[in-house]
PDB file of C-alpha atoms in Angstrom:
ATOM      1  CA  MET A   8      -5.391  -8.113  13.556  1.00  0.00           C
ATOM      2  CA  PRO A   9      -7.965  -5.759  11.971  1.00  0.00           C
ATOM      3  CA  LEU A  10      -7.918  -2.144  13.052  1.00  0.00           C
ATOM      4  CA  PHE A  11     -10.108  -1.402  16.068  1.00  0.00           C
ATOM      5  CA  LEU A  12     -11.271   2.094  17.005  1.00  0.00           C
ATOM      6  CA  SER A  13     -13.174   2.150  20.279  1.00  0.00           C
ATOM      7  CA  SER A  14     -16.716   3.510  20.223  1.00  0.00           C
ATOM      8  CA  GLY A  15     -16.251   5.077  23.645  1.00  0.00           C
ATOM      9  CA  ASP A  16     -19.142   2.964  24.893  1.00  0.00           C
ATOM     10  CA  VAL A  17     -18.051  -0.034  26.988  1.00  0.00           C
ATOM     11  CA  LEU A  18     -21.153  -2.081  26.189  1.00  0.00           C
ATOM     12  CA  ALA A  19     -20.839  -1.450  22.469  1.00  0.00           C
ATOM     13  CA  ASP A  20     -17.155  -2.411  22.523  1.00  0.00           C
ATOM     14  CA  ARG A  21     -17.987  -5.633  24.379  1.00  0.00           C
ATOM     15  CA  ARG A  22     -20.567  -6.564  21.772  1.00  0.00           C
ATOM     16  CA  PHE A  23     -17.975  -5.940  19.090  1.00  0.00           C
ATOM     17  CA  ASP A  24     -15.485  -8.260  20.823  1.00  0.00           C
ATOM     18  CA  PHE A  25     -18.104 -10.981  21.262  1.00  0.00           C
ATOM     19  CA  ALA A  26     -19.098 -10.627  17.613  1.00  0.00           C
ATOM     20  CA  ARG A  27     -15.504 -11.320  16.592  1.00  0.00           C
ATOM     21  CA  GLU A  28     -15.497 -14.456  18.753  1.00  0.00           C
ATOM     22  CA  LEU A  29     -18.720 -15.664  17.139  1.00  0.00           C
ATOM     23  CA  LEU A  30     -17.334 -14.985  13.682  1.00  0.00           C
ATOM     24  CA  ALA A  31     -14.201 -16.995  14.489  1.00  0.00           C
ATOM     25  CA  ARG A  32     -16.533 -19.914  15.347  1.00  0.00           C
ATOM     26  CA  GLY A  33     -18.310 -19.566  12.011  1.00  0.00           C
ATOM     27  CA  GLU A  34     -21.477 -17.957  13.392  1.00  0.00           C
ATOM     28  CA  ALA A  35     -21.663 -15.088  10.915  1.00  0.00           C
ATOM     29  CA  ALA A  36     -25.367 -14.280  11.259  1.00  0.00           C
ATOM     30  CA  ALA A  37     -25.129 -14.116  15.062  1.00  0.00           C
ATOM     31  CA  ALA A  38     -22.008 -11.931  14.796  1.00  0.00           C
ATOM     32  CA  ALA A  39     -23.819  -9.561  12.451  1.00  0.00           C
ATOM     33  CA  GLU A  40     -26.727  -9.298  14.903  1.00  0.00           C
ATOM     34  CA  LEU A  41     -24.361  -8.372  17.736  1.00  0.00           C
ATOM     35  CA  LEU A  42     -22.706  -5.719  15.596  1.00  0.00           C
ATOM     36  CA  LEU A  43     -26.130  -4.238  14.867  1.00  0.00           C
ATOM     37  CA  GLN A  44     -26.694  -4.067  18.607  1.00  0.00           C
ATOM     38  CA  ALA A  45     -23.312  -2.339  18.983  1.00  0.00           C
ATOM     39  CA  VAL A  46     -24.146   0.378  16.449  1.00  0.00           C
ATOM     40  CA  GLU A  47     -27.536   0.910  18.054  1.00  0.00           C
ATOM     41  CA  LEU A  48     -25.671   1.753  21.259  1.00  0.00           C
ATOM     42  CA  ALA A  49     -22.992   3.773  19.409  1.00  0.00           C
ATOM     43  CA  PRO A  50     -24.239   4.934  15.987  1.00  0.00           C
ATOM     44  CA  HIS A  51     -20.830   6.333  15.005  1.00  0.00           C
ATOM     45  CA  PHE A  52     -18.912   3.141  15.831  1.00  0.00           C
ATOM     46  CA  ALA A  53     -16.793   2.958  12.659  1.00  0.00           C
ATOM     47  CA  SER A  54     -15.104  -0.361  13.463  1.00  0.00           C
ATOM     48  CA  ALA A  55     -18.449  -2.080  14.028  1.00  0.00           C
ATOM     49  CA  TRP A  56     -19.935  -0.722  10.797  1.00  0.00           C
ATOM     50  CA  PHE A  57     -16.836  -1.797   8.892  1.00  0.00           C
ATOM     51  CA  ALA A  58     -16.859  -5.306  10.376  1.00  0.00           C
ATOM     52  CA  LEU A  59     -20.570  -5.605   9.632  1.00  0.00           C
ATOM     53  CA  GLY A  60     -19.879  -4.719   6.010  1.00  0.00           C
ATOM     54  CA  GLU A  61     -17.234  -7.448   5.784  1.00  0.00           C
ATOM     55  CA  ILE A  62     -19.586 -10.060   7.224  1.00  0.00           C
ATOM     56  CA  ARG A  63     -22.407  -9.077   4.896  1.00  0.00           C
ATOM     57  CA  ALA A  64     -20.144  -9.095   1.843  1.00  0.00           C
ATOM     58  CA  ASP A  65     -18.018 -12.172   2.584  1.00  0.00           C
ATOM     59  CA  ARG A  66     -20.258 -14.431   4.659  1.00  0.00           C
ATOM     60  CA  LEU A  67     -23.885 -13.489   4.085  1.00  0.00           C
ATOM     61  CA  ASP A  68     -23.865 -12.593   0.375  1.00  0.00           C
ATOM     62  CA  ASP A  69     -25.629  -9.321   1.137  1.00  0.00           C
ATOM     63  CA  ARG A  70     -24.140  -6.765  -1.259  1.00  0.00           C
ATOM     64  CA  PRO A  71     -26.651  -3.947  -0.577  1.00  0.00           C
ATOM     65  CA  GLY A  72     -26.225  -4.449   3.172  1.00  0.00           C
ATOM     66  CA  ALA A  73     -22.427  -4.374   2.842  1.00  0.00           C
ATOM     67  CA  ILE A  74     -22.568  -1.154   0.835  1.00  0.00           C
ATOM     68  CA  ASP A  75     -24.793   0.454   3.456  1.00  0.00           C
ATOM     69  CA  ALA A  76     -22.505  -0.606   6.331  1.00  0.00           C
ATOM     70  CA  TRP A  77     -19.346   0.584   4.610  1.00  0.00           C
ATOM     71  CA  ARG A  78     -20.928   3.908   3.757  1.00  0.00           C
ATOM     72  CA  ARG A  79     -21.796   4.333   7.420  1.00  0.00           C
ATOM     73  CA  ALA A  80     -18.250   3.338   8.443  1.00  0.00           C
ATOM     74  CA  ARG A  81     -16.851   5.967   6.110  1.00  0.00           C
ATOM     75  CA  ALA A  82     -19.226   8.616   7.420  1.00  0.00           C
ATOM     76  CA  ALA A  83     -18.297   7.748  11.017  1.00  0.00           C
ATOM     77  CA  ASP A  84     -14.561   8.051  10.248  1.00  0.00           C
ATOM     78  CA  PRO A  85     -13.968  10.533   7.389  1.00  0.00           C
ATOM     79  CA  ALA A  86     -10.242   9.700   7.477  1.00  0.00           C
ATOM     80  CA  ASP A  87     -11.340   6.175   6.523  1.00  0.00           C
ATOM     81  CA  ARG A  88      -8.682   4.388   8.523  1.00  0.00           C
ATOM     82  CA  HIS A  89     -10.385   1.030   7.868  1.00  0.00           C
ATOM     83  CA  GLY A  90     -10.444   1.437   4.094  1.00  0.00           C
ATOM     84  CA  ALA A  91     -14.226   1.279   3.688  1.00  0.00           C
ATOM     85  CA  GLY A  92     -13.923   3.453   0.596  1.00  0.00           C
ATOM     86  CA  LEU A  93     -11.771   0.823  -1.136  1.00  0.00           C
ATOM     87  CA  ARG A  94     -14.405  -1.822  -0.456  1.00  0.00           C
ATOM     88  CA  LEU A  95     -17.044   0.451  -1.927  1.00  0.00           C
ATOM     89  CA  MET A  96     -14.880   0.991  -5.005  1.00  0.00           C
ATOM     90  CA  ARG A  97     -14.531  -2.774  -5.481  1.00  0.00           C
ATOM     91  CA  LEU A  98     -18.316  -3.115  -5.379  1.00  0.00           C
ATOM     92  CA  GLY A  99     -18.766  -0.279  -7.860  1.00  0.00           C
ATOM     93  CA  ALA A 100     -20.531   1.865  -5.262  1.00  0.00           C
ATOM     94  CA  LEU A 101     -17.871   4.580  -5.290  1.00  0.00           C
ATOM     95  CA  GLU A 102     -15.790   6.079  -8.077  1.00  0.00           C
ATOM     96  CA  LEU A 103     -12.215   4.825  -8.219  1.00  0.00           C
ATOM     97  CA  GLY A 104     -10.058   7.191  -6.197  1.00  0.00           C
ATOM     98  CA  ALA A 105      -7.046   7.485  -3.917  1.00  0.00           C
ATOM     99  CA  MET A 106      -6.415   5.589  -0.713  1.00  0.00           C
ATOM    100  CA  THR A 107      -6.563   7.969   2.223  1.00  0.00           C
ATOM    101  CA  PRO A 108      -3.220   8.692   3.936  1.00  0.00           C
ATOM    102  CA  ALA A 109      -4.791   7.646   7.252  1.00  0.00           C
ATOM    103  CA  TYR A 110      -5.685   4.235   5.819  1.00  0.00           C
ATOM    104  CA  VAL A 111      -2.183   3.660   4.464  1.00  0.00           C
ATOM    105  CA  THR A 112      -0.604   4.794   7.731  1.00  0.00           C
ATOM    106  CA  SER A 113      -2.878   2.601   9.846  1.00  0.00           C
ATOM    107  CA  LEU A 114      -2.333  -0.377   7.567  1.00  0.00           C
ATOM    108  CA  PHE A 115       1.442  -0.252   7.778  1.00  0.00           C
ATOM    109  CA  ASP A 116       1.720   0.828  11.405  1.00  0.00           C
ATOM    110  CA  GLN A 117      -0.173  -2.347  12.293  1.00  0.00           C
ATOM    111  CA  TYR A 118       1.698  -4.448   9.754  1.00  0.00           C
ATOM    112  CA  ALA A 119       5.223  -3.327  10.710  1.00  0.00           C
ATOM    113  CA  PRO A 120       6.053  -5.945  13.405  1.00  0.00           C
ATOM    114  CA  ARG A 121       5.189  -8.870  11.099  1.00  0.00           C
ATOM    115  CA  PHE A 122       5.838  -7.190   7.743  1.00  0.00           C
ATOM    116  CA  GLU A 123       8.961  -9.057   6.691  1.00  0.00           C
ATOM    117  CA  ALA A 124       7.794 -12.434   7.979  1.00  0.00           C
ATOM    118  CA  ALA A 125       4.529 -12.083   6.078  1.00  0.00           C
ATOM    119  CA  LEU A 126       6.046 -10.823   2.842  1.00  0.00           C
ATOM    120  CA  LEU A 127       9.015 -13.158   2.676  1.00  0.00           C
ATOM    121  CA  GLY A 128       7.564 -16.211   4.392  1.00  0.00           C
ATOM    122  CA  GLU A 129       3.960 -16.197   3.209  1.00  0.00           C
ATOM    123  CA  LEU A 130       3.907 -14.242  -0.047  1.00  0.00           C
ATOM    124  CA  GLY A 131       7.301 -15.144  -1.515  1.00  0.00           C
ATOM    125  CA  TYR A 132       8.070 -11.467  -1.973  1.00  0.00           C
ATOM    126  CA  ARG A 133      11.030 -10.659  -4.229  1.00  0.00           C
ATOM    127  CA  GLY A 134      10.469  -7.043  -5.206  1.00  0.00           C
ATOM    128  CA  PRO A 135      13.871  -5.797  -3.960  1.00  0.00           C
ATOM    129  CA  GLU A 136      15.720  -8.504  -5.870  1.00  0.00           C
ATOM    130  CA  LEU A 137      13.780  -7.741  -9.059  1.00  0.00           C
ATOM    131  CA  LEU A 138      14.657  -4.045  -8.715  1.00  0.00           C
ATOM    132  CA  CYS A 139      18.316  -4.753  -8.073  1.00  0.00           C
ATOM    133  CA  ASP A 140      18.617  -7.103 -11.063  1.00  0.00           C
ATOM    134  CA  ALA A 141      16.875  -4.568 -13.300  1.00  0.00           C
ATOM    135  CA  VAL A 142      19.081  -1.668 -12.200  1.00  0.00           C
ATOM    136  CA  LEU A 143      22.225  -3.735 -12.683  1.00  0.00           C
ATOM    137  CA  ASP A 144      21.016  -4.785 -16.150  1.00  0.00           C
ATOM    138  CA  VAL A 145      20.555  -1.150 -17.164  1.00  0.00           C
ATOM    139  CA  CYS A 146      23.921  -0.179 -15.676  1.00  0.00           C
ATOM    140  CA  GLY A 147      25.691  -3.067 -17.386  1.00  0.00           C
ATOM    141  CA  ALA A 148      26.304  -1.138 -20.583  1.00  0.00           C
ATOM    142  CA  GLY A 149      29.379   0.725 -19.404  1.00  0.00           C
ATOM    143  CA  ARG A 150      27.968   2.353 -16.274  1.00  0.00           C
ATOM    144  CA  PRO A 151      29.454   1.346 -12.901  1.00  0.00           C
ATOM    145  CA  PRO A 152      26.840   0.156 -10.394  1.00  0.00           C
ATOM    146  CA  ARG A 153      27.627   2.877  -7.897  1.00  0.00           C
ATOM    147  CA  PHE A 154      25.386   5.811  -7.016  1.00  0.00           C
ATOM    148  CA  GLY A 155      25.621   8.984  -4.941  1.00  0.00           C
ATOM    149  CA  GLN A 156      22.295   9.753  -3.308  1.00  0.00           C
ATOM    150  CA  VAL A 157      19.688   7.008  -3.555  1.00  0.00           C
ATOM    151  CA  ILE A 158      16.091   7.551  -2.399  1.00  0.00           C
ATOM    152  CA  ASP A 159      14.048   4.552  -1.301  1.00  0.00           C
ATOM    153  CA  LEU A 160      10.371   5.517  -1.602  1.00  0.00           C
ATOM    154  CA  GLY A 161       8.034   3.657   0.728  1.00  0.00           C
ATOM    155  CA  CYS A 162      11.115   2.212   2.368  1.00  0.00           C
ATOM    156  CA  GLY A 163       9.135   0.135   4.865  1.00  0.00           C
ATOM    157  CA  THR A 164      11.350  -1.920   7.128  1.00  0.00           C
ATOM    158  CA  GLY A 165      14.382  -1.537   4.862  1.00  0.00           C
ATOM    159  CA  LEU A 166      14.250  -4.616   2.619  1.00  0.00           C
ATOM    160  CA  VAL A 167      15.227  -2.575  -0.432  1.00  0.00           C
ATOM    161  CA  GLY A 168      17.646  -0.390   1.513  1.00  0.00           C
ATOM    162  CA  ARG A 169      19.661  -3.307   2.854  1.00  0.00           C
ATOM    163  CA  LEU A 170      20.089  -4.680  -0.654  1.00  0.00           C
ATOM    164  CA  PHE A 171      21.086  -1.377  -2.268  1.00  0.00           C
ATOM    165  CA  ARG A 172      23.180   0.041   0.564  1.00  0.00           C
ATOM    166  CA  PRO A 173      26.500  -1.257  -0.866  1.00  0.00           C
ATOM    167  CA  LEU A 174      25.735   0.588  -4.119  1.00  0.00           C
ATOM    168  CA  ALA A 175      24.919   3.952  -2.536  1.00  0.00           C
ATOM    169  CA  ALA A 176      27.067   6.693  -1.059  1.00  0.00           C
ATOM    170  CA  ALA A 177      24.006   7.937   0.852  1.00  0.00           C
ATOM    171  CA  LEU A 178      20.665   6.184   1.179  1.00  0.00           C
ATOM    172  CA  VAL A 179      17.499   8.137   2.049  1.00  0.00           C
ATOM    173  CA  GLY A 180      14.277   6.393   3.089  1.00  0.00           C
ATOM    174  CA  ILE A 181      10.841   8.023   2.879  1.00  0.00           C
ATOM    175  CA  ASP A 182       7.722   6.438   4.357  1.00  0.00           C
ATOM    176  CA  LEU A 183       4.399   7.518   5.832  1.00  0.00           C
ATOM    177  CA  SER A 184       4.402   4.947   8.636  1.00  0.00           C
ATOM    178  CA  ALA A 185       6.287   5.755  11.843  1.00  0.00           C
ATOM    179  CA  GLN A 186       6.357   2.086  12.812  1.00  0.00           C
ATOM    180  CA  MET A 187       7.882   1.086   9.497  1.00  0.00           C
ATOM    181  CA  LEU A 188      10.518   3.803   9.846  1.00  0.00           C
ATOM    182  CA  ALA A 189      11.366   2.525  13.333  1.00  0.00           C
ATOM    183  CA  GLN A 190      12.105  -0.876  11.791  1.00  0.00           C
ATOM    184  CA  ALA A 191      14.111   0.717   8.978  1.00  0.00           C
ATOM    185  CA  ARG A 192      16.177   2.691  11.476  1.00  0.00           C
ATOM    186  CA  ARG A 193      17.224  -0.557  13.166  1.00  0.00           C
ATOM    187  CA  SER A 194      18.590  -1.829   9.865  1.00  0.00           C
ATOM    188  CA  GLY A 195      21.339   0.812   9.906  1.00  0.00           C
ATOM    189  CA  ALA A 196      21.151   1.088   6.111  1.00  0.00           C
ATOM    190  CA  TYR A 197      19.936   4.675   5.863  1.00  0.00           C
ATOM    191  CA  ALA A 198      21.810   7.937   6.186  1.00  0.00           C
ATOM    192  CA  ARG A 199      18.476   9.730   6.537  1.00  0.00           C
ATOM    193  CA  LEU A 200      14.880   8.670   7.163  1.00  0.00           C
ATOM    194  CA  VAL A 201      11.916  10.947   6.481  1.00  0.00           C
ATOM    195  CA  ARG A 202       8.340  10.463   7.601  1.00  0.00           C
ATOM    196  CA  ALA A 203       6.206  12.005   4.873  1.00  0.00           C
ATOM    197  CA  ASP A 204       3.739  11.439   2.095  1.00  0.00           C
ATOM    198  CA  LEU A 205       5.911  10.283  -0.800  1.00  0.00           C
ATOM    199  CA  VAL A 206       5.066  13.162  -3.136  1.00  0.00           C
ATOM    200  CA  GLU A 207       5.641  15.699  -0.362  1.00  0.00           C
ATOM    201  CA  GLY A 208       8.834  13.930   0.678  1.00  0.00           C
ATOM    202  CA  LEU A 209      10.232  14.132  -2.851  1.00  0.00           C
ATOM    203  CA  ALA A 210       9.103  17.756  -3.166  1.00  0.00           C
ATOM    204  CA  ALA A 211      11.351  18.611  -0.216  1.00  0.00           C
ATOM    205  CA  GLU A 212      14.424  17.151  -1.935  1.00  0.00           C
ATOM    206  CA  SER A 213      16.799  19.285  -3.999  1.00  0.00           C
ATOM    207  CA  PRO A 214      16.245  19.328  -7.748  1.00  0.00           C
ATOM    208  CA  ALA A 215      18.628  17.242  -9.844  1.00  0.00           C
ATOM    209  CA  GLY A 216      20.387  15.950  -6.738  1.00  0.00           C
ATOM    210  CA  THR A 217      19.639  12.227  -6.789  1.00  0.00           C
ATOM    211  CA  ASP A 218      21.177   9.426  -8.846  1.00  0.00           C
ATOM    212  CA  LEU A 219      18.656   6.671  -8.235  1.00  0.00           C
ATOM    213  CA  ILE A 220      15.078   6.485  -6.937  1.00  0.00           C
ATOM    214  CA  LEU A 221      13.644   3.132  -5.916  1.00  0.00           C
ATOM    215  CA  ALA A 222       9.968   2.338  -5.479  1.00  0.00           C
ATOM    216  CA  ALA A 223       9.276  -1.308  -4.687  1.00  0.00           C
ATOM    217  CA  ASP A 224       5.538  -2.032  -4.390  1.00  0.00           C
ATOM    218  CA  VAL A 225       4.734   1.675  -4.057  1.00  0.00           C
ATOM    219  CA  LEU A 226       2.547   2.272  -7.096  1.00  0.00           C
ATOM    220  CA  ILE A 227       0.138  -0.415  -5.864  1.00  0.00           C
ATOM    221  CA  TYR A 228      -1.006   2.052  -3.192  1.00  0.00           C
ATOM    222  CA  ILE A 229      -1.275   5.073  -5.509  1.00  0.00           C
ATOM    223  CA  ARG A 230      -4.271   5.670  -7.770  1.00  0.00           C
ATOM    224  CA  ASP A 231      -2.693   8.533  -9.732  1.00  0.00           C
ATOM    225  CA  ALA A 232       1.044   8.060 -10.208  1.00  0.00           C
ATOM    226  CA  ALA A 233       1.565  11.294 -12.167  1.00  0.00           C
ATOM    227  CA  PRO A 234       2.439  13.609  -9.237  1.00  0.00           C
ATOM    228  CA  LEU A 235       4.954  11.094  -7.866  1.00  0.00           C
ATOM    229  CA  LEU A 236       6.595  10.491 -11.237  1.00  0.00           C
ATOM    230  CA  CYS A 237       6.836  14.220 -11.959  1.00  0.00           C
ATOM    231  CA  GLN A 238       8.549  14.832  -8.628  1.00  0.00           C
ATOM    232  CA  ALA A 239      10.903  11.925  -9.293  1.00  0.00           C
ATOM    233  CA  ALA A 240      11.869  13.448 -12.635  1.00  0.00           C
ATOM    234  CA  ARG A 241      12.514  16.806 -10.926  1.00  0.00           C
ATOM    235  CA  VAL A 242      14.721  15.271  -8.243  1.00  0.00           C
ATOM    236  CA  LEU A 243      16.783  13.025 -10.511  1.00  0.00           C
ATOM    237  CA  LYS A 244      20.036  14.172 -12.034  1.00  0.00           C
ATOM    238  CA  PRO A 245      20.280  13.992 -15.828  1.00  0.00           C
ATOM    239  CA  GLY A 246      20.961  10.351 -16.511  1.00  0.00           C
ATOM    240  CA  GLY A 247      19.526   9.371 -13.135  1.00  0.00           C
ATOM    241  CA  LEU A 248      17.356   6.282 -12.804  1.00  0.00           C
ATOM    242  CA  LEU A 249      13.911   5.533 -11.425  1.00  0.00           C
ATOM    243  CA  ALA A 250      13.269   1.838 -10.724  1.00  0.00           C
ATOM    244  CA  VAL A 251       9.790   0.609  -9.784  1.00  0.00           C
ATOM    245  CA  THR A 252       7.753  -2.532  -9.409  1.00  0.00           C
ATOM    246  CA  ALA A 253       4.031  -2.474 -10.099  1.00  0.00           C
ATOM    247  CA  GLU A 254       1.110  -4.847 -10.348  1.00  0.00           C
ATOM    248  CA  THR A 255      -0.465  -5.039 -13.772  1.00  0.00           C
ATOM    249  CA  HIS A 256      -3.600  -6.266 -15.498  1.00  0.00           C
ATOM    250  CA  ALA A 257      -4.750  -7.073 -19.011  1.00  0.00           C
ATOM    251  CA  GLY A 258      -7.227  -4.192 -19.298  1.00  0.00           C
ATOM    252  CA  ASP A 259      -6.745  -0.476 -19.744  1.00  0.00           C
ATOM    253  CA  GLY A 260      -5.680   2.177 -17.261  1.00  0.00           C
ATOM    254  CA  VAL A 261      -5.655   1.576 -13.525  1.00  0.00           C
ATOM    255  CA  ALA A 262      -7.752  -1.081 -11.781  1.00  0.00           C
ATOM    256  CA  LEU A 263      -8.392  -1.889  -8.121  1.00  0.00           C
ATOM    257  CA  THR A 264      -7.566  -5.540  -7.549  1.00  0.00           C
ATOM    258  CA  GLU A 265      -9.232  -8.103  -5.333  1.00  0.00           C
ATOM    259  CA  GLY A 266      -6.375  -7.525  -2.895  1.00  0.00           C
ATOM    260  CA  LEU A 267      -7.358  -3.824  -2.662  1.00  0.00           C
ATOM    261  CA  ARG A 268      -4.250  -2.600  -4.455  1.00  0.00           C
ATOM    262  CA  PHE A 269      -3.933  -0.660  -7.697  1.00  0.00           C
ATOM    263  CA  ALA A 270      -2.755  -2.402 -10.859  1.00  0.00           C
ATOM    264  CA  GLN A 271      -1.597  -0.483 -13.932  1.00  0.00           C
ATOM    265  CA  SER A 272      -1.664  -1.641 -17.507  1.00  0.00           C
ATOM    266  CA  GLU A 273       1.693  -1.590 -19.261  1.00  0.00           C
ATOM    267  CA  ALA A 274       0.482   1.090 -21.689  1.00  0.00           C
ATOM    268  CA  CYS A 275      -0.767   3.261 -18.830  1.00  0.00           C
ATOM    269  CA  LEU A 276       2.533   3.139 -16.968  1.00  0.00           C
ATOM    270  CA  ARG A 277       4.523   3.850 -20.116  1.00  0.00           C
ATOM    271  CA  ASP A 278       2.335   6.875 -20.838  1.00  0.00           C
ATOM    272  CA  GLU A 279       2.679   8.216 -17.288  1.00  0.00           C
ATOM    273  CA  LEU A 280       6.457   7.918 -17.406  1.00  0.00           C
ATOM    274  CA  GLN A 281       6.621   9.665 -20.762  1.00  0.00           C
ATOM    275  CA  ARG A 282       4.402  12.513 -19.563  1.00  0.00           C
ATOM    276  CA  ALA A 283       6.697  12.956 -16.557  1.00  0.00           C
ATOM    277  CA  GLY A 284       9.673  13.367 -18.895  1.00  0.00           C
ATOM    278  CA  LEU A 285      11.212   9.963 -18.198  1.00  0.00           C
ATOM    279  CA  GLU A 286      12.393   7.430 -20.785  1.00  0.00           C
ATOM    280  CA  VAL A 287      11.893   3.696 -20.289  1.00  0.00           C
ATOM    281  CA  ALA A 288      15.238   1.895 -20.325  1.00  0.00           C
ATOM    282  CA  LEU A 289      13.887  -1.508 -19.260  1.00  0.00           C
ATOM    283  CA  LEU A 290      10.429  -2.996 -18.806  1.00  0.00           C
ATOM    284  CA  GLN A 291       9.869  -6.609 -17.845  1.00  0.00           C
ATOM    285  CA  HIS A 292       6.830  -8.621 -16.873  1.00  0.00           C
ATOM    286  CA  ALA A 293       7.696 -10.293 -13.569  1.00  0.00           C
ATOM    287  CA  SER A 294       5.804 -11.179 -10.404  1.00  0.00           C
ATOM    288  CA  ALA A 295       6.982  -9.699  -7.115  1.00  0.00           C
ATOM    289  CA  ARG A 296       4.662 -11.764  -4.903  1.00  0.00           C
ATOM    290  CA  THR A 297       2.147 -14.585  -4.773  1.00  0.00           C
ATOM    291  CA  GLU A 298      -1.486 -14.365  -3.726  1.00  0.00           C
ATOM    292  CA  HIS A 299      -3.742 -17.385  -3.160  1.00  0.00           C
ATOM    293  CA  GLN A 300      -0.653 -19.455  -4.054  1.00  0.00           C
ATOM    294  CA  ALA A 301      -0.410 -17.962  -7.543  1.00  0.00           C
ATOM    295  CA  PRO A 302       2.045 -15.334  -8.845  1.00  0.00           C
ATOM    296  CA  LEU A 303       0.507 -11.907  -9.296  1.00  0.00           C
ATOM    297  CA  PRO A 304       1.066 -10.287 -12.705  1.00  0.00           C
ATOM    298  CA  GLY A 305       3.636  -7.558 -12.303  1.00  0.00           C
ATOM    299  CA  LEU A 306       5.977  -5.137 -14.022  1.00  0.00           C
ATOM    300  CA  VAL A 307       9.552  -4.121 -13.314  1.00  0.00           C
ATOM    301  CA  VAL A 308      10.511  -0.823 -14.909  1.00  0.00           C
ATOM    302  CA  VAL A 309      13.688   1.253 -14.981  1.00  0.00           C
ATOM    303  CA  ALA A 310      13.347   4.721 -16.488  1.00  0.00           C
ATOM    304  CA  THR A 311      15.946   7.399 -16.958  1.00  0.00           C
ATOM    305  CA  ARG A 312      15.873  11.178 -16.903  1.00  0.00           C
ATOM    306  CA  PRO A 313      17.371  12.394 -20.191  1.00  0.00           C
TER     307      PRO A 313
END
């Protein structure tokens, strides 16, 4: 269910609810009119402005109107918990930039109860398996597949942690979403769970104290990977590994996809890893999930700290 932030006005909230019912029946124009009535009653009603932008963009083919509504949603909620800024970026009305922490937190707090069912059942997600195969491939040349401290970045509900737990003496999970961490805690896979921004979470870890860092579908939510990769290099022991999955595209640099995630070109990711002081040990093109019943272009990378 989409995020809803009450306007504080009962009549405005009721119009919002009725607009959603009309939209579910295919009456987009009528739903848009009700949302306009809602924002007349409550001009700072972020959820109504955001929903109006979606209707204008997706149902009414009104790009200027969608841009206006999403700008108003963003102004009404500077934390941008709905992700209006991302929609504006996709329309070219805002410079490509970072997702707000509040948006990421809201997204995954809502998603947590159905996260695994959606990923595994609907999207054919196999990011953890791709990471595990890649790490074992790199370790196959004389290195035993056993690690001391392993950090699972963006650990979510623990899909990666459950797979890697037999290989780790101590598994640490870091995530921004409290609801995701609650699910991860139930898995019993982690020695320690930390609620934090991923860069800040890594910054709190001891230098050169970690054997393996895992980041399955993490870079897709990060516009600028450099700070994260630099912290990973600081935290890894010499010879330690960083294993990531990423979405990719055929162009240059970083792009915001239709699914409102960031995709990195292969050259861009290689450059970022090199600048962080990490050496690529393995890079494969492989899809971690499907979207619209088609595999999304992806990368699996294992890098080492010299």
